[in-house]
């Protein structure tokens, strides 16, 4: 497998915030803000659709932990949690990763989408989702 995140884990070549048997976290090469961190499952899972629920829960627990530490250690006023899953989402690396980006008032950037999707779905998309979730 040619996964850059798996290579970082195998070669121990990242700037680690922490490394664990289930979840790890490291600094990205091109940080959006001081302390920007990527939280990943340590084992390879391509995206949200591929990861077992228990590993996803552990990953999100660590996302929350990193966010809390950003507030206490860096004085961040909040965080943005960003992730993309699947080829239609602009996922840049096919290994599930969650960006935890510390934010401060007046820090000069926005992570909220500036536009709206041009995609149209027949019928009532929320109704369709509600029915599908009820059938799970």
Short mmCIF file of C-alpha atoms in Angstrom, two decimals:
data_model
loop_
_atom_site.label_atom_id
_atom_site.label_comp_id
_atom_site.label_asym_id
_atom_site.label_seq_id
_atom_site.Cartn_x
_atom_site.Cartn_y
_atom_site.Cartn_z
CA UNK A 1 0.00 0.00 0.00
CA UNK A 2 1.29 3.45 -0.88
CA UNK A 3 -0.32 5.62 1.83
CA UNK A 4 1.65 8.65 2.97
CA UNK A 5 0.16 8.53 6.48
CA UNK A 6 0.97 4.83 6.84
CA UNK A 7 4.52 5.65 5.73
CA UNK A 8 4.77 8.37 8.38
CA UNK A 9 3.68 5.87 11.03
CA UNK A 10 5.95 3.09 9.79
CA UNK A 11 9.01 5.35 9.44
CA UNK A 12 8.24 7.45 12.54
CA UNK A 13 8.82 10.52 10.41
CA UNK A 14 6.10 12.95 11.47
CA UNK A 15 6.10 15.67 14.09
CA UNK A 16 3.94 13.74 16.52
CA UNK A 17 1.49 15.23 18.97
CA UNK A 18 0.94 11.66 20.15
CA UNK A 19 1.18 8.10 18.82
CA UNK A 20 -1.02 5.30 20.00
CA UNK A 21 -1.97 1.79 18.98
CA UNK A 22 -5.42 2.89 17.76
CA UNK A 23 -5.16 6.65 17.13
CA UNK A 24 -2.27 9.01 16.42
CA UNK A 25 -1.94 12.74 15.80
CA UNK A 26 0.68 14.87 14.07
CA UNK A 27 1.36 18.30 12.62
CA UNK A 28 0.60 18.71 8.90
CA UNK A 29 3.31 20.04 6.61
CA UNK A 30 1.27 23.11 5.64
CA UNK A 31 -0.51 24.19 8.83
CA UNK A 32 -3.50 26.52 8.53
CA UNK A 33 -2.87 27.89 12.03
CA UNK A 34 -0.35 27.44 14.86
CA UNK A 35 -1.03 24.02 16.39
CA UNK A 36 -3.11 22.67 13.46
CA UNK A 37 -3.17 18.90 14.03
CA UNK A 38 -4.24 15.85 12.03
CA UNK A 39 -5.84 13.04 14.03
CA UNK A 40 -5.82 9.65 12.28
CA UNK A 41 -6.54 6.03 13.01
CA UNK A 42 -3.13 4.37 13.39
CA UNK A 43 -4.19 1.43 11.20
CA UNK A 44 -5.11 2.20 7.62
CA UNK A 45 -8.77 3.04 7.05
CA UNK A 46 -9.44 4.89 3.81
CA UNK A 47 -12.36 7.03 4.92
CA UNK A 48 -15.49 7.34 7.04
CA UNK A 49 -17.12 4.53 5.06
CA UNK A 50 -14.23 2.13 5.73
CA UNK A 51 -13.53 2.58 9.45
CA UNK A 52 -15.07 0.34 12.12
CA UNK A 53 -17.40 2.20 14.51
CA UNK A 54 -15.24 1.53 17.59
CA UNK A 55 -12.10 2.92 15.91
CA UNK A 56 -14.07 5.95 14.71
CA UNK A 57 -15.31 6.53 18.27
CA UNK A 58 -11.73 6.35 19.59
CA UNK A 59 -10.61 8.73 16.83
CA UNK A 60 -13.28 11.28 17.68
CA UNK A 61 -12.49 10.99 21.39
CA UNK A 62 -8.92 11.98 20.54
CA UNK A 63 -10.16 14.82 18.30
CA UNK A 64 -12.03 16.17 21.33
CA UNK A 65 -8.95 15.74 23.52
CA UNK A 66 -6.75 17.64 21.05
CA UNK A 67 -9.37 20.40 20.80
CA UNK A 68 -9.51 20.76 24.59
CA UNK A 69 -5.73 20.98 24.79
CA UNK A 70 -5.67 23.63 22.04
CA UNK A 71 -7.94 25.74 24.20
CA UNK A 72 -5.93 25.27 27.38
CA UNK A 73 -2.34 25.12 26.03
CA UNK A 74 -2.62 27.51 23.08
CA UNK A 75 -5.37 29.82 24.29
CA UNK A 76 -7.54 29.08 21.26
CA UNK A 77 -11.06 30.47 21.44
CA UNK A 78 -12.41 27.49 19.50
CA UNK A 79 -11.55 24.95 16.83
CA UNK A 80 -12.65 23.92 13.39
CA UNK A 81 -13.01 20.18 12.82
CA UNK A 82 -12.59 19.33 9.13
CA UNK A 83 -12.64 16.01 7.31
CA UNK A 84 -13.45 14.76 3.83
CA UNK A 85 -14.39 11.18 2.95
CA UNK A 86 -14.47 9.64 -0.49
CA UNK A 87 -13.41 10.77 -3.94
CA UNK A 88 -16.38 13.13 -4.35
CA UNK A 89 -15.34 15.10 -1.28
CA UNK A 90 -11.89 16.33 -2.32
CA UNK A 91 -10.24 13.99 0.19
CA UNK A 92 -6.53 14.62 -0.34
CA UNK A 93 -5.07 11.47 1.29
CA UNK A 94 -6.95 8.15 1.21
CA UNK A 95 -6.45 7.53 4.94
CA UNK A 96 -9.15 8.91 7.24
CA UNK A 97 -7.91 12.07 8.87
CA UNK A 98 -9.51 14.81 10.89
CA UNK A 99 -8.04 18.30 10.85
CA UNK A 100 -8.29 20.04 14.20
CA UNK A 101 -7.59 23.71 13.55
CA UNK A 102 -7.33 26.09 16.51
CA UNK A 103 -9.10 29.41 16.01
CA UNK A 104 -8.88 32.83 17.63
CA UNK A 105 -11.12 35.87 17.15
CA UNK A 106 -9.86 37.92 14.21
CA UNK A 107 -7.35 35.26 13.05
CA UNK A 108 -7.97 36.24 9.44
CA UNK A 109 -9.50 33.23 7.75
CA UNK A 110 -12.76 31.40 7.36
CA UNK A 111 -13.30 27.68 6.92
CA UNK A 112 -17.01 27.86 6.14
CA UNK A 113 -17.86 27.21 2.47
CA UNK A 114 -18.44 30.43 0.57
CA UNK A 115 -20.98 28.98 -1.87
CA UNK A 116 -23.72 26.40 -2.20
CA UNK A 117 -23.66 23.05 -3.99
CA UNK A 118 -25.12 22.97 -7.46
CA UNK A 119 -26.15 19.32 -6.99
CA UNK A 120 -29.88 18.58 -7.14
CA UNK A 121 -31.58 15.50 -5.69
CA UNK A 122 -35.04 14.38 -6.75
CA UNK A 123 -37.76 14.59 -4.12
CA UNK A 124 -37.15 15.52 -0.51
CA UNK A 125 -33.52 14.73 0.39
CA UNK A 126 -34.06 15.11 4.16
CA UNK A 127 -37.12 12.84 4.03
CA UNK A 128 -35.10 10.26 2.09
CA UNK A 129 -32.31 10.44 4.67
CA UNK A 130 -34.75 10.10 7.57
CA UNK A 131 -36.31 6.99 5.98
CA UNK A 132 -32.91 5.42 5.29
CA UNK A 133 -31.69 6.07 8.85
CA UNK A 134 -34.90 4.59 10.28
CA UNK A 135 -34.24 1.45 8.22
CA UNK A 136 -30.73 0.93 9.66
#
